[in-house]
Amino acid sequence: MRLKDKACVVTGGASGIGEAITALFAKEGGKVAVVDVDAANGERVVNAVKAAGGEAVLIRADIAEEAEARRAVEEAVRAFGRVDVLVNNAGVSAVGDVAACAPEDWDRVMRVNVRGVYLMSHFAVPVMRQQGFGTIINMSSTIAVIGLQARAAYAASKGAVLALTRAMAADHSHENIRVAAILPGTVYTPFVEGYLKRHYAEDMAGAIENLKRRQLNHELMTPEDVAYAALYLASDEARFALGTALVIDGGVSAAKVF
Ligand SMILES: NC(=O)c1ccc[n+]([C@@H]2O[C@H](COP(=O)([O-])OP(=O)(O)OC[C@H]3O[C@@H](n4cnc5c(N)ncnc54)[C@H](O)[C@@H]3O)[C@@H](O)[C@H]2O)c1
C-alpha cells in the first residue's frame, strides 16, 4: 500500500502504460482518476480496478483543450478532494523525418504531447500548491536522449517534455511539488502494436524479434515494467527524485553490443 489514500490522476489511463499505471496505483491503495479521450476503454479500465476492490473514476477529456484540461483537474478534485499525484502519460506519435512529417502531424503530436502536459500541469500545480504537496510524473521517452530514425515530431515532443520536467522541478520543488520524468524505451502496447501492423504487417513476428534484439536482455518490455517506475516516483520513497529522468529502456541508451 505504497500509495494509500493518495489521489492520483493518470492521463491516457485507458490503454497501454497508463492502464498498467492505473491498475498498479489502485492496487497500492491510490484513488485513480483516469483522464482519457477513449471513454470505452476508460470504462473498461475503471471497471477492472473496481472489480479488484480498488477506487477509480473516468474523466473523459482531451488534455490538449484548455477547457477540458481545466475540467479534468476540477473533476478529479471533486471526486477525491485533492490531487496528490499527476501522471502526464497521454501521448501520440507520428512517423517520418522532418521532410516527410506533414505540418498537421507535427502540430497534432506537439499539441497532445507538449501542450497537454503543460495544460494539465498548469491546472494541477495551483491545487498542489494549496495542499502544500504534490508529485508530477511526465512521460518522456528514451528518444529524448538518443536519436532514432523517422520520428522527428515525436522526438521533439519528448525532448520538450524532458526539458519542461527539469524546468518544473526548478520552479516547484521548494513548494513541496516533486516533478520527475520517465524515459521508457520501446514498450509493447497498442501504440507500438498499431505502428508495427501499419508498417510491418507482412512480418509481425520478425518485427517483434527485431524489437527484442534491440534490448540488452533480448526481451520485450511490458507496460508493467514502466508502471513500477511510476510507482516508485509516486511514492514518498522518491522524495529526493527531483527533476529525475528515470530511464527504463532495457539498456538501449546505456550500451551497445556489437
Ligand atoms: N509504447 C512505447 O514504446 C512508449 C515508449 C516511450 C514512451 N511512451 C509514451 O508513453 C505514453 C503512453 O504510451 P502507450 O504506448 O501506453 O500509448 P497508448 O496509445 O496505448 O495509450 C495512450 C492513451 O492516451 C490517450 N490519449 C491520446 N490523446 C489524448 C488526449 N488528447 N487526451 C486524453 N487522452 C489521450 C489514448 O486514448 C490512449 O488511451 C505516451 O506518452 C508515449 O509517448 C511510449
PDB file of C-alpha atoms and ligand atoms in Angstrom:
ATOM      1  CA  MET A   1       0.000   0.000   0.000  1.00  0.00           C
ATOM      2  CA  ARG A   2       2.685   2.460  -1.051  1.00  0.00           C
ATOM      3  CA  LEU A   3       0.103   4.995  -2.290  1.00  0.00           C
ATOM      4  CA  LYS A   4      -2.503   4.548   0.434  1.00  0.00           C
ATOM      5  CA  ASP A   5      -5.257   7.176   0.053  1.00  0.00           C
ATOM      6  CA  LYS A   6      -3.257   9.230  -2.441  1.00  0.00           C
ATOM      7  CA  ALA A   7      -5.460  10.957  -5.028  1.00  0.00           C
ATOM      8  CA  CYS A   8      -3.916  10.248  -8.426  1.00  0.00           C
ATOM      9  CA  VAL A   9      -4.683  11.495 -11.930  1.00  0.00           C
ATOM     10  CA  VAL A  10      -3.415   9.398 -14.839  1.00  0.00           C
ATOM     11  CA  THR A  11      -3.819  10.857 -18.323  1.00  0.00           C
ATOM     12  CA  GLY A  12      -4.046   8.291 -21.083  1.00  0.00           C
ATOM     13  CA  GLY A  13      -5.063   5.772 -18.434  1.00  0.00           C
ATOM     14  CA  ALA A  14      -7.369   3.887 -20.809  1.00  0.00           C
ATOM     15  CA  SER A  15      -4.610   1.970 -22.611  1.00  0.00           C
ATOM     16  CA  GLY A  16      -1.086   0.612 -22.518  1.00  0.00           C
ATOM     17  CA  ILE A  17       1.305   2.157 -19.988  1.00  0.00           C
ATOM     18  CA  GLY A  18      -1.406   4.389 -18.472  1.00  0.00           C
ATOM     19  CA  GLU A  19      -3.667   1.383 -17.951  1.00  0.00           C
ATOM     20  CA  ALA A  20      -0.876  -0.507 -16.157  1.00  0.00           C
ATOM     21  CA  ILE A  21      -0.116   2.558 -14.000  1.00  0.00           C
ATOM     22  CA  THR A  22      -3.801   2.904 -13.113  1.00  0.00           C
ATOM     23  CA  ALA A  23      -4.084  -0.755 -12.102  1.00  0.00           C
ATOM     24  CA  LEU A  24      -0.850  -0.714 -10.052  1.00  0.00           C
ATOM     25  CA  PHE A  25      -1.584   2.601  -8.325  1.00  0.00           C
ATOM     26  CA  ALA A  26      -5.068   1.349  -7.353  1.00  0.00           C
ATOM     27  CA  LYS A  27      -3.600  -1.930  -6.089  1.00  0.00           C
ATOM     28  CA  GLU A  28      -1.195   0.094  -3.936  1.00  0.00           C
ATOM     29  CA  GLY A  29      -4.090   1.979  -2.310  1.00  0.00           C
ATOM     30  CA  GLY A  30      -4.274   5.023  -4.591  1.00  0.00           C
ATOM     31  CA  LYS A  31      -7.572   6.510  -5.783  1.00  0.00           C
ATOM     32  CA  VAL A  32      -7.182   6.989  -9.516  1.00  0.00           C
ATOM     33  CA  ALA A  33      -8.882   9.399 -11.923  1.00  0.00           C
ATOM     34  CA  VAL A  34      -8.358   8.127 -15.458  1.00  0.00           C
ATOM     35  CA  VAL A  35      -8.354  11.072 -17.870  1.00  0.00           C
ATOM     36  CA  ASP A  36      -8.707   9.931 -21.478  1.00  0.00           C
ATOM     37  CA  VAL A  37     -10.492  10.697 -24.758  1.00  0.00           C
ATOM     38  CA  ASP A  38     -11.310   6.992 -25.138  1.00  0.00           C
ATOM     39  CA  ALA A  39     -14.417   6.524 -22.984  1.00  0.00           C
ATOM     40  CA  ALA A  40     -14.991   2.855 -23.886  1.00  0.00           C
ATOM     41  CA  ASN A  41     -11.530   1.699 -22.825  1.00  0.00           C
ATOM     42  CA  GLY A  42     -11.567   4.126 -19.927  1.00  0.00           C
ATOM     43  CA  GLU A  43     -14.726   2.434 -18.599  1.00  0.00           C
ATOM     44  CA  ARG A  44     -13.102  -0.969 -19.051  1.00  0.00           C
ATOM     45  CA  VAL A  45     -10.033   0.070 -17.023  1.00  0.00           C
ATOM     46  CA  VAL A  46     -12.078   1.736 -14.267  1.00  0.00           C
ATOM     47  CA  ASN A  47     -14.390  -1.282 -14.002  1.00  0.00           C
ATOM     48  CA  ALA A  48     -11.398  -3.629 -13.729  1.00  0.00           C
ATOM     49  CA  VAL A  49      -9.994  -1.534 -10.857  1.00  0.00           C
ATOM     50  CA  LYS A  50     -13.353  -1.593  -9.062  1.00  0.00           C
ATOM     51  CA  ALA A  51     -13.735  -5.349  -9.628  1.00  0.00           C
ATOM     52  CA  ALA A  52     -10.336  -5.797  -7.937  1.00  0.00           C
ATOM     53  CA  GLY A  53     -11.550  -3.785  -4.928  1.00  0.00           C
ATOM     54  CA  GLY A  54      -9.847  -0.513  -5.857  1.00  0.00           C
ATOM     55  CA  GLU A  55     -11.109   3.022  -6.368  1.00  0.00           C
ATOM     56  CA  ALA A  56     -11.159   4.736  -9.765  1.00  0.00           C
ATOM     57  CA  VAL A  57     -13.226   7.184 -11.809  1.00  0.00           C
ATOM     58  CA  LEU A  58     -13.216   8.029 -15.502  1.00  0.00           C
ATOM     59  CA  ILE A  59     -12.958  11.620 -16.652  1.00  0.00           C
ATOM     60  CA  ARG A  60     -13.450  11.843 -20.395  1.00  0.00           C
ATOM     61  CA  ALA A  61     -11.375  14.786 -21.583  1.00  0.00           C
ATOM     62  CA  ASP A  62      -8.952  15.901 -24.271  1.00  0.00           C
ATOM     63  CA  ILE A  63      -5.916  17.125 -22.335  1.00  0.00           C
ATOM     64  CA  ALA A  64      -4.831  19.387 -25.195  1.00  0.00           C
ATOM     65  CA  GLU A  65      -8.017  21.510 -24.949  1.00  0.00           C
ATOM     66  CA  GLU A  66      -7.706  24.212 -22.309  1.00  0.00           C
ATOM     67  CA  ALA A  67     -11.316  23.997 -21.069  1.00  0.00           C
ATOM     68  CA  GLU A  68     -11.195  20.193 -20.931  1.00  0.00           C
ATOM     69  CA  ALA A  69      -7.876  20.046 -19.061  1.00  0.00           C
ATOM     70  CA  ARG A  70      -9.261  22.564 -16.558  1.00  0.00           C
ATOM     71  CA  ARG A  71     -12.429  20.476 -16.137  1.00  0.00           C
ATOM     72  CA  ALA A  72     -10.397  17.268 -15.773  1.00  0.00           C
ATOM     73  CA  VAL A  73      -8.467  18.687 -12.820  1.00  0.00           C
ATOM     74  CA  GLU A  74     -11.655  20.162 -11.299  1.00  0.00           C
ATOM     75  CA  GLU A  75     -13.480  16.819 -11.610  1.00  0.00           C
ATOM     76  CA  ALA A  76     -10.573  14.956 -10.028  1.00  0.00           C
ATOM     77  CA  VAL A  77     -10.642  17.374  -7.083  1.00  0.00           C
ATOM     78  CA  ARG A  78     -14.424  16.949  -6.839  1.00  0.00           C
ATOM     79  CA  ALA A  79     -14.031  13.136  -6.837  1.00  0.00           C
ATOM     80  CA  PHE A  80     -11.179  12.817  -4.325  1.00  0.00           C
ATOM     81  CA  GLY A  81     -10.847  16.219  -2.652  1.00  0.00           C
ATOM     82  CA  ARG A  82      -7.249  16.727  -3.799  1.00  0.00           C
ATOM     83  CA  VAL A  83      -4.621  15.806  -6.399  1.00  0.00           C
ATOM     84  CA  ASP A  84      -1.540  14.230  -4.855  1.00  0.00           C
ATOM     85  CA  VAL A  85      -0.086  12.641  -7.979  1.00  0.00           C
ATOM     86  CA  LEU A  86      -0.452  13.704 -11.604  1.00  0.00           C
ATOM     87  CA  VAL A  87       0.916  11.323 -14.229  1.00  0.00           C
ATOM     88  CA  ASN A  88       1.121  13.129 -17.560  1.00  0.00           C
ATOM     89  CA  ASN A  89       1.166   9.963 -19.621  1.00  0.00           C
ATOM     90  CA  ALA A  90      -1.190  10.516 -22.594  1.00  0.00           C
ATOM     91  CA  GLY A  91       0.718  10.769 -25.845  1.00  0.00           C
ATOM     92  CA  VAL A  92       0.507  10.246 -29.591  1.00  0.00           C
ATOM     93  CA  SER A  93       3.103   9.634 -32.270  1.00  0.00           C
ATOM     94  CA  ALA A  94       3.821  10.287 -35.926  1.00  0.00           C
ATOM     95  CA  VAL A  95       6.259   8.615 -38.254  1.00  0.00           C
ATOM     96  CA  GLY A  96       8.689  10.366 -40.572  1.00  0.00           C
ATOM     97  CA  ASP A  97      11.778  12.539 -40.773  1.00  0.00           C
ATOM     98  CA  VAL A  98      11.375  16.323 -40.925  1.00  0.00           C
ATOM     99  CA  ALA A  99      10.900  16.224 -44.689  1.00  0.00           C
ATOM    100  CA  ALA A 100       8.245  13.507 -44.551  1.00  0.00           C
ATOM    101  CA  CYS A 101       6.380  14.757 -41.491  1.00  0.00           C
ATOM    102  CA  ALA A 102       3.318  16.763 -42.573  1.00  0.00           C
ATOM    103  CA  PRO A 103       2.766  20.055 -40.721  1.00  0.00           C
ATOM    104  CA  GLU A 104      -0.582  18.794 -39.385  1.00  0.00           C
ATOM    105  CA  ASP A 105       1.112  15.671 -37.952  1.00  0.00           C
ATOM    106  CA  TRP A 106       3.781  17.863 -36.339  1.00  0.00           C
ATOM    107  CA  ASP A 107       1.066  20.027 -34.762  1.00  0.00           C
ATOM    108  CA  ARG A 108      -1.018  17.028 -33.591  1.00  0.00           C
ATOM    109  CA  VAL A 109       1.960  15.434 -31.820  1.00  0.00           C
ATOM    110  CA  MET A 110       3.164  18.669 -30.225  1.00  0.00           C
ATOM    111  CA  ARG A 111      -0.393  19.543 -29.202  1.00  0.00           C
ATOM    112  CA  VAL A 112      -1.060  16.376 -27.204  1.00  0.00           C
ATOM    113  CA  ASN A 113       2.464  15.558 -26.027  1.00  0.00           C
ATOM    114  CA  VAL A 114       3.629  19.047 -25.067  1.00  0.00           C
ATOM    115  CA  ARG A 115       0.590  21.337 -24.772  1.00  0.00           C
ATOM    116  CA  GLY A 116      -1.326  18.540 -22.989  1.00  0.00           C
ATOM    117  CA  VAL A 117       1.416  18.121 -20.356  1.00  0.00           C
ATOM    118  CA  TYR A 118       1.625  21.899 -19.939  1.00  0.00           C
ATOM    119  CA  LEU A 119      -2.157  22.346 -19.582  1.00  0.00           C
ATOM    120  CA  MET A 120      -2.697  19.535 -17.072  1.00  0.00           C
ATOM    121  CA  SER A 121       0.250  20.797 -15.010  1.00  0.00           C
ATOM    122  CA  HIS A 122      -0.942  24.401 -15.367  1.00  0.00           C
ATOM    123  CA  PHE A 123      -4.230  23.486 -13.683  1.00  0.00           C
ATOM    124  CA  ALA A 124      -2.872  20.919 -11.198  1.00  0.00           C
ATOM    125  CA  VAL A 125       0.022  22.955  -9.761  1.00  0.00           C
ATOM    126  CA  PRO A 126      -2.211  25.555  -8.023  1.00  0.00           C
ATOM    127  CA  VAL A 127      -4.152  22.692  -6.379  1.00  0.00           C
ATOM    128  CA  MET A 128      -0.912  21.066  -5.216  1.00  0.00           C
ATOM    129  CA  ARG A 129       0.451  24.416  -4.065  1.00  0.00           C
ATOM    130  CA  GLN A 130      -2.595  24.927  -1.892  1.00  0.00           C
ATOM    131  CA  GLN A 131      -2.225  21.416  -0.454  1.00  0.00           C
ATOM    132  CA  GLY A 132       1.495  22.020   0.141  1.00  0.00           C
ATOM    133  CA  PHE A 133       2.168  18.676  -1.522  1.00  0.00           C
ATOM    134  CA  GLY A 134       2.215  17.090  -4.950  1.00  0.00           C
ATOM    135  CA  THR A 135       4.047  14.849  -7.369  1.00  0.00           C
ATOM    136  CA  ILE A 136       4.056  15.206 -11.140  1.00  0.00           C
ATOM    137  CA  ILE A 137       5.411  12.434 -13.345  1.00  0.00           C
ATOM    138  CA  ASN A 138       5.851  13.266 -17.022  1.00  0.00           C
ATOM    139  CA  MET A 139       6.113  10.502 -19.620  1.00  0.00           C
ATOM    140  CA  SER A 140       9.039  11.369 -21.862  1.00  0.00           C
ATOM    141  CA  SER A 141      10.902   8.704 -23.852  1.00  0.00           C
ATOM    142  CA  THR A 142      14.449   7.492 -24.474  1.00  0.00           C
ATOM    143  CA  ILE A 143      14.050   9.219 -27.823  1.00  0.00           C
ATOM    144  CA  ALA A 144      14.626  12.458 -25.881  1.00  0.00           C
ATOM    145  CA  VAL A 145      18.255  11.418 -25.297  1.00  0.00           C
ATOM    146  CA  ILE A 146      19.149   9.209 -28.285  1.00  0.00           C
ATOM    147  CA  GLY A 147      18.388   9.793 -31.941  1.00  0.00           C
ATOM    148  CA  LEU A 148      16.013   7.318 -33.545  1.00  0.00           C
ATOM    149  CA  GLN A 149      15.181   7.364 -37.240  1.00  0.00           C
ATOM    150  CA  ALA A 150      11.914   8.639 -38.691  1.00  0.00           C
ATOM    151  CA  ARG A 151      10.389  10.103 -35.518  1.00  0.00           C
ATOM    152  CA  ALA A 152      11.137  13.825 -35.902  1.00  0.00           C
ATOM    153  CA  ALA A 153       7.946  15.232 -34.354  1.00  0.00           C
ATOM    154  CA  TYR A 154       7.744  12.597 -31.626  1.00  0.00           C
ATOM    155  CA  ALA A 155      11.416  13.087 -30.654  1.00  0.00           C
ATOM    156  CA  ALA A 156      10.986  16.861 -30.489  1.00  0.00           C
ATOM    157  CA  SER A 157       7.891  16.478 -28.311  1.00  0.00           C
ATOM    158  CA  LYS A 158       9.547  14.100 -25.855  1.00  0.00           C
ATOM    159  CA  GLY A 159      12.664  16.294 -25.668  1.00  0.00           C
ATOM    160  CA  ALA A 160      10.347  19.158 -24.779  1.00  0.00           C
ATOM    161  CA  VAL A 161       8.701  17.045 -22.053  1.00  0.00           C
ATOM    162  CA  LEU A 162      12.110  16.284 -20.535  1.00  0.00           C
ATOM    163  CA  ALA A 163      13.162  19.951 -20.610  1.00  0.00           C
ATOM    164  CA  LEU A 164       9.805  21.003 -19.155  1.00  0.00           C
ATOM    165  CA  THR A 165      10.191  18.423 -16.366  1.00  0.00           C
ATOM    166  CA  ARG A 166      13.520  19.930 -15.326  1.00  0.00           C
ATOM    167  CA  ALA A 167      12.150  23.479 -15.532  1.00  0.00           C
ATOM    168  CA  MET A 168       9.133  22.480 -13.412  1.00  0.00           C
ATOM    169  CA  ALA A 169      11.411  20.795 -10.850  1.00  0.00           C
ATOM    170  CA  ALA A 170      13.404  24.026 -10.597  1.00  0.00           C
ATOM    171  CA  ASP A 171      10.220  26.065 -10.193  1.00  0.00           C
ATOM    172  CA  HIS A 172       8.201  23.916  -7.802  1.00  0.00           C
ATOM    173  CA  SER A 173      10.470  21.718  -5.659  1.00  0.00           C
ATOM    174  CA  HIS A 174      10.613  24.415  -2.956  1.00  0.00           C
ATOM    175  CA  GLU A 175       6.792  24.227  -2.772  1.00  0.00           C
ATOM    176  CA  ASN A 176       6.978  20.505  -1.994  1.00  0.00           C
ATOM    177  CA  ILE A 177       5.798  19.690  -5.534  1.00  0.00           C
ATOM    178  CA  ARG A 178       8.089  16.996  -6.862  1.00  0.00           C
ATOM    179  CA  VAL A 179       8.484  16.691 -10.634  1.00  0.00           C
ATOM    180  CA  ALA A 180      10.215  13.835 -12.456  1.00  0.00           C
ATOM    181  CA  ALA A 181      10.159  12.140 -15.843  1.00  0.00           C
ATOM    182  CA  ILE A 182      10.197   8.556 -17.031  1.00  0.00           C
ATOM    183  CA  LEU A 183      12.040   7.772 -20.254  1.00  0.00           C
ATOM    184  CA  PRO A 184      10.806   4.385 -21.444  1.00  0.00           C
ATOM    185  CA  GLY A 185      12.313   2.521 -24.341  1.00  0.00           C
ATOM    186  CA  THR A 186      10.025   0.506 -26.582  1.00  0.00           C
ATOM    187  CA  VAL A 187       7.113  -0.965 -24.650  1.00  0.00           C
ATOM    188  CA  TYR A 188       4.745  -3.397 -26.287  1.00  0.00           C
ATOM    189  CA  THR A 189       1.423  -1.512 -26.092  1.00  0.00           C
ATOM    190  CA  PRO A 190      -1.445  -0.803 -28.546  1.00  0.00           C
ATOM    191  CA  PHE A 191       0.615   2.284 -29.526  1.00  0.00           C
ATOM    192  CA  VAL A 192       3.539   0.140 -30.732  1.00  0.00           C
ATOM    193  CA  GLU A 193       1.401  -2.746 -31.948  1.00  0.00           C
ATOM    194  CA  GLY A 194      -0.544  -0.353 -34.209  1.00  0.00           C
ATOM    195  CA  TYR A 195       2.694   1.027 -35.613  1.00  0.00           C
ATOM    196  CA  LEU A 196       4.057  -2.461 -36.363  1.00  0.00           C
ATOM    197  CA  LYS A 197       0.775  -3.514 -38.008  1.00  0.00           C
ATOM    198  CA  ARG A 198       0.845  -0.441 -40.250  1.00  0.00           C
ATOM    199  CA  HIS A 199       4.479  -0.804 -41.280  1.00  0.00           C
ATOM    200  CA  TYR A 200       5.408  -4.481 -40.910  1.00  0.00           C
ATOM    201  CA  ALA A 201       2.079  -6.253 -41.466  1.00  0.00           C
ATOM    202  CA  GLU A 202       3.719  -8.862 -43.673  1.00  0.00           C
ATOM    203  CA  ASP A 203       6.185  -9.915 -40.964  1.00  0.00           C
ATOM    204  CA  MET A 204       4.916  -9.042 -37.484  1.00  0.00           C
ATOM    205  CA  ALA A 205       6.898 -11.876 -35.872  1.00  0.00           C
ATOM    206  CA  GLY A 206      10.131 -10.607 -37.469  1.00  0.00           C
ATOM    207  CA  ALA A 207       9.393  -7.038 -36.361  1.00  0.00           C
ATOM    208  CA  ILE A 208       8.820  -8.180 -32.773  1.00  0.00           C
ATOM    209  CA  GLU A 209      12.071 -10.197 -32.882  1.00  0.00           C
ATOM    210  CA  ASN A 210      13.908  -7.045 -34.036  1.00  0.00           C
ATOM    211  CA  LEU A 211      12.450  -5.103 -31.134  1.00  0.00           C
ATOM    212  CA  LYS A 212      13.622  -7.776 -28.696  1.00  0.00           C
ATOM    213  CA  ARG A 213      17.090  -7.806 -30.201  1.00  0.00           C
ATOM    214  CA  ARG A 214      17.464  -4.074 -29.507  1.00  0.00           C
ATOM    215  CA  GLN A 215      17.170  -4.716 -25.743  1.00  0.00           C
ATOM    216  CA  LEU A 216      20.291  -5.865 -23.886  1.00  0.00           C
ATOM    217  CA  ASN A 217      18.246  -8.658 -22.289  1.00  0.00           C
ATOM    218  CA  HIS A 218      16.520  -9.545 -25.601  1.00  0.00           C
ATOM    219  CA  GLU A 219      13.080  -9.296 -24.037  1.00  0.00           C
ATOM    220  CA  LEU A 220      10.032  -7.156 -24.804  1.00  0.00           C
ATOM    221  CA  MET A 221       9.311  -4.535 -22.210  1.00  0.00           C
ATOM    222  CA  THR A 222       5.774  -4.575 -20.808  1.00  0.00           C
ATOM    223  CA  PRO A 223       3.620  -1.687 -19.568  1.00  0.00           C
ATOM    224  CA  GLU A 224       4.024  -3.100 -16.040  1.00  0.00           C
ATOM    225  CA  ASP A 225       7.807  -2.579 -16.226  1.00  0.00           C
ATOM    226  CA  VAL A 226       7.139   1.151 -16.655  1.00  0.00           C
ATOM    227  CA  ALA A 227       4.291   1.191 -14.117  1.00  0.00           C
ATOM    228  CA  TYR A 228       6.696   0.066 -11.354  1.00  0.00           C
ATOM    229  CA  ALA A 229       8.965   3.030 -12.192  1.00  0.00           C
ATOM    230  CA  ALA A 230       5.935   5.320 -11.909  1.00  0.00           C
ATOM    231  CA  LEU A 231       5.019   3.689  -8.582  1.00  0.00           C
ATOM    232  CA  TYR A 232       8.468   4.463  -7.188  1.00  0.00           C
ATOM    233  CA  LEU A 233       8.328   8.087  -8.357  1.00  0.00           C
ATOM    234  CA  ALA A 234       4.784   8.499  -6.998  1.00  0.00           C
ATOM    235  CA  SER A 235       5.660   7.077  -3.589  1.00  0.00           C
ATOM    236  CA  ASP A 236       7.116   9.059  -0.689  1.00  0.00           C
ATOM    237  CA  GLU A 237      10.239   6.877  -1.007  1.00  0.00           C
ATOM    238  CA  ALA A 238      11.206   9.043  -4.001  1.00  0.00           C
ATOM    239  CA  ARG A 239      11.433  12.301  -2.041  1.00  0.00           C
ATOM    240  CA  PHE A 240      14.901  13.012  -3.440  1.00  0.00           C
ATOM    241  CA  ALA A 241      13.902  12.252  -7.036  1.00  0.00           C
ATOM    242  CA  LEU A 242      13.694  15.916  -8.047  1.00  0.00           C
ATOM    243  CA  GLY A 243      13.887  16.613 -11.779  1.00  0.00           C
ATOM    244  CA  THR A 244      14.916  12.979 -12.171  1.00  0.00           C
ATOM    245  CA  ALA A 245      14.928  11.454 -15.651  1.00  0.00           C
ATOM    246  CA  LEU A 246      14.348   7.778 -14.940  1.00  0.00           C
ATOM    247  CA  VAL A 247      15.400   5.723 -17.951  1.00  0.00           C
ATOM    248  CA  ILE A 248      13.715   2.316 -18.254  1.00  0.00           C
ATOM    249  CA  ASP A 249      14.733   1.036 -21.667  1.00  0.00           C
ATOM    250  CA  GLY A 250      16.349  -2.391 -21.489  1.00  0.00           C
ATOM    251  CA  GLY A 251      19.767  -0.733 -21.760  1.00  0.00           C
ATOM    252  CA  VAL A 252      19.183   0.701 -25.237  1.00  0.00           C
ATOM    253  CA  SER A 253      20.532   4.160 -24.365  1.00  0.00           C
ATOM    254  CA  ALA A 254      23.239   2.909 -21.997  1.00  0.00           C
ATOM    255  CA  ALA A 255      25.208   0.422 -24.050  1.00  0.00           C
ATOM    256  CA  LYS A 256      25.643  -1.019 -27.485  1.00  0.00           C
ATOM    257  CA  VAL A 257      26.682  -4.618 -28.106  1.00  0.00           C
ATOM    258  CA  PHE A 258      28.451  -5.167 -31.457  1.00  0.00           C
TER     259      PHE A 258
HETATM  260  N1  LIG B   1       4.877   2.362 -26.010  1.00  0.00           N
HETATM  261  C1  LIG B   1       6.118   2.788 -26.056  1.00  0.00           C
HETATM  262  O1  LIG B   1       7.009   2.123 -26.594  1.00  0.00           O
HETATM  263  C2  LIG B   1       6.499   4.098 -25.433  1.00  0.00           C
HETATM  264  C3  LIG B   1       7.854   4.386 -25.271  1.00  0.00           C
HETATM  265  C4  LIG B   1       8.227   5.595 -24.687  1.00  0.00           C
HETATM  266  C5  LIG B   1       7.252   6.488 -24.271  1.00  0.00           C
HETATM  267  N2  LIG B   1       5.940   6.171 -24.452  1.00  0.00           N
HETATM  268  C6  LIG B   1       4.968   7.152 -24.016  1.00  0.00           C
HETATM  269  O2  LIG B   1       4.130   6.578 -23.031  1.00  0.00           O
HETATM  270  C7  LIG B   1       2.839   7.157 -23.098  1.00  0.00           C
HETATM  271  C8  LIG B   1       1.782   6.076 -23.215  1.00  0.00           C
HETATM  272  O3  LIG B   1       2.058   5.313 -24.380  1.00  0.00           O
HETATM  273  P1  LIG B   1       1.296   3.947 -24.696  1.00  0.00           P
HETATM  274  O4  LIG B   1       2.231   3.163 -25.515  1.00  0.00           O
HETATM  275  O5  LIG B   1       0.734   3.364 -23.458  1.00  0.00           O
HETATM  276  O6  LIG B   1       0.131   4.514 -25.663  1.00  0.00           O
HETATM  277  P2  LIG B   1      -1.381   4.034 -25.935  1.00  0.00           P
HETATM  278  O7  LIG B   1      -1.695   4.538 -27.294  1.00  0.00           O
HETATM  279  O8  LIG B   1      -1.538   2.581 -25.635  1.00  0.00           O
HETATM  280  O9  LIG B   1      -2.188   4.886 -24.854  1.00  0.00           O
HETATM  281  C9  LIG B   1      -2.248   6.281 -24.927  1.00  0.00           C
HETATM  282  C10 LIG B   1      -3.559   6.741 -24.320  1.00  0.00           C
HETATM  283  O10 LIG B   1      -3.593   8.183 -24.387  1.00  0.00           O
HETATM  284  C11 LIG B   1      -4.901   8.573 -24.770  1.00  0.00           C
HETATM  285  N3  LIG B   1      -4.868   9.894 -25.391  1.00  0.00           N
HETATM  286  C12 LIG B   1      -4.308  10.230 -26.579  1.00  0.00           C
HETATM  287  N4  LIG B   1      -4.503  11.535 -26.813  1.00  0.00           N
HETATM  288  C13 LIG B   1      -5.200  12.035 -25.768  1.00  0.00           C
HETATM  289  C14 LIG B   1      -5.691  13.330 -25.449  1.00  0.00           C
HETATM  290  N5  LIG B   1      -5.531  14.370 -26.275  1.00  0.00           N
HETATM  291  N6  LIG B   1      -6.348  13.496 -24.276  1.00  0.00           N
HETATM  292  C15 LIG B   1      -6.530  12.451 -23.438  1.00  0.00           C
HETATM  293  N7  LIG B   1      -6.085  11.197 -23.700  1.00  0.00           N
HETATM  294  C16 LIG B   1      -5.420  10.999 -24.846  1.00  0.00           C
HETATM  295  C17 LIG B   1      -5.345   7.482 -25.741  1.00  0.00           C
HETATM  296  O11 LIG B   1      -6.755   7.463 -25.907  1.00  0.00           O
HETATM  297  C18 LIG B   1      -4.800   6.242 -25.076  1.00  0.00           C
HETATM  298  O12 LIG B   1      -5.736   5.695 -24.166  1.00  0.00           O
HETATM  299  C19 LIG B   1       2.878   8.134 -24.282  1.00  0.00           C
HETATM  300  O13 LIG B   1       3.168   9.436 -23.817  1.00  0.00           O
HETATM  301  C20 LIG B   1       4.025   7.616 -25.112  1.00  0.00           C
HETATM  302  O14 LIG B   1       4.608   8.621 -25.910  1.00  0.00           O
HETATM  303  C21 LIG B   1       5.531   5.005 -25.021  1.00  0.00           C
END
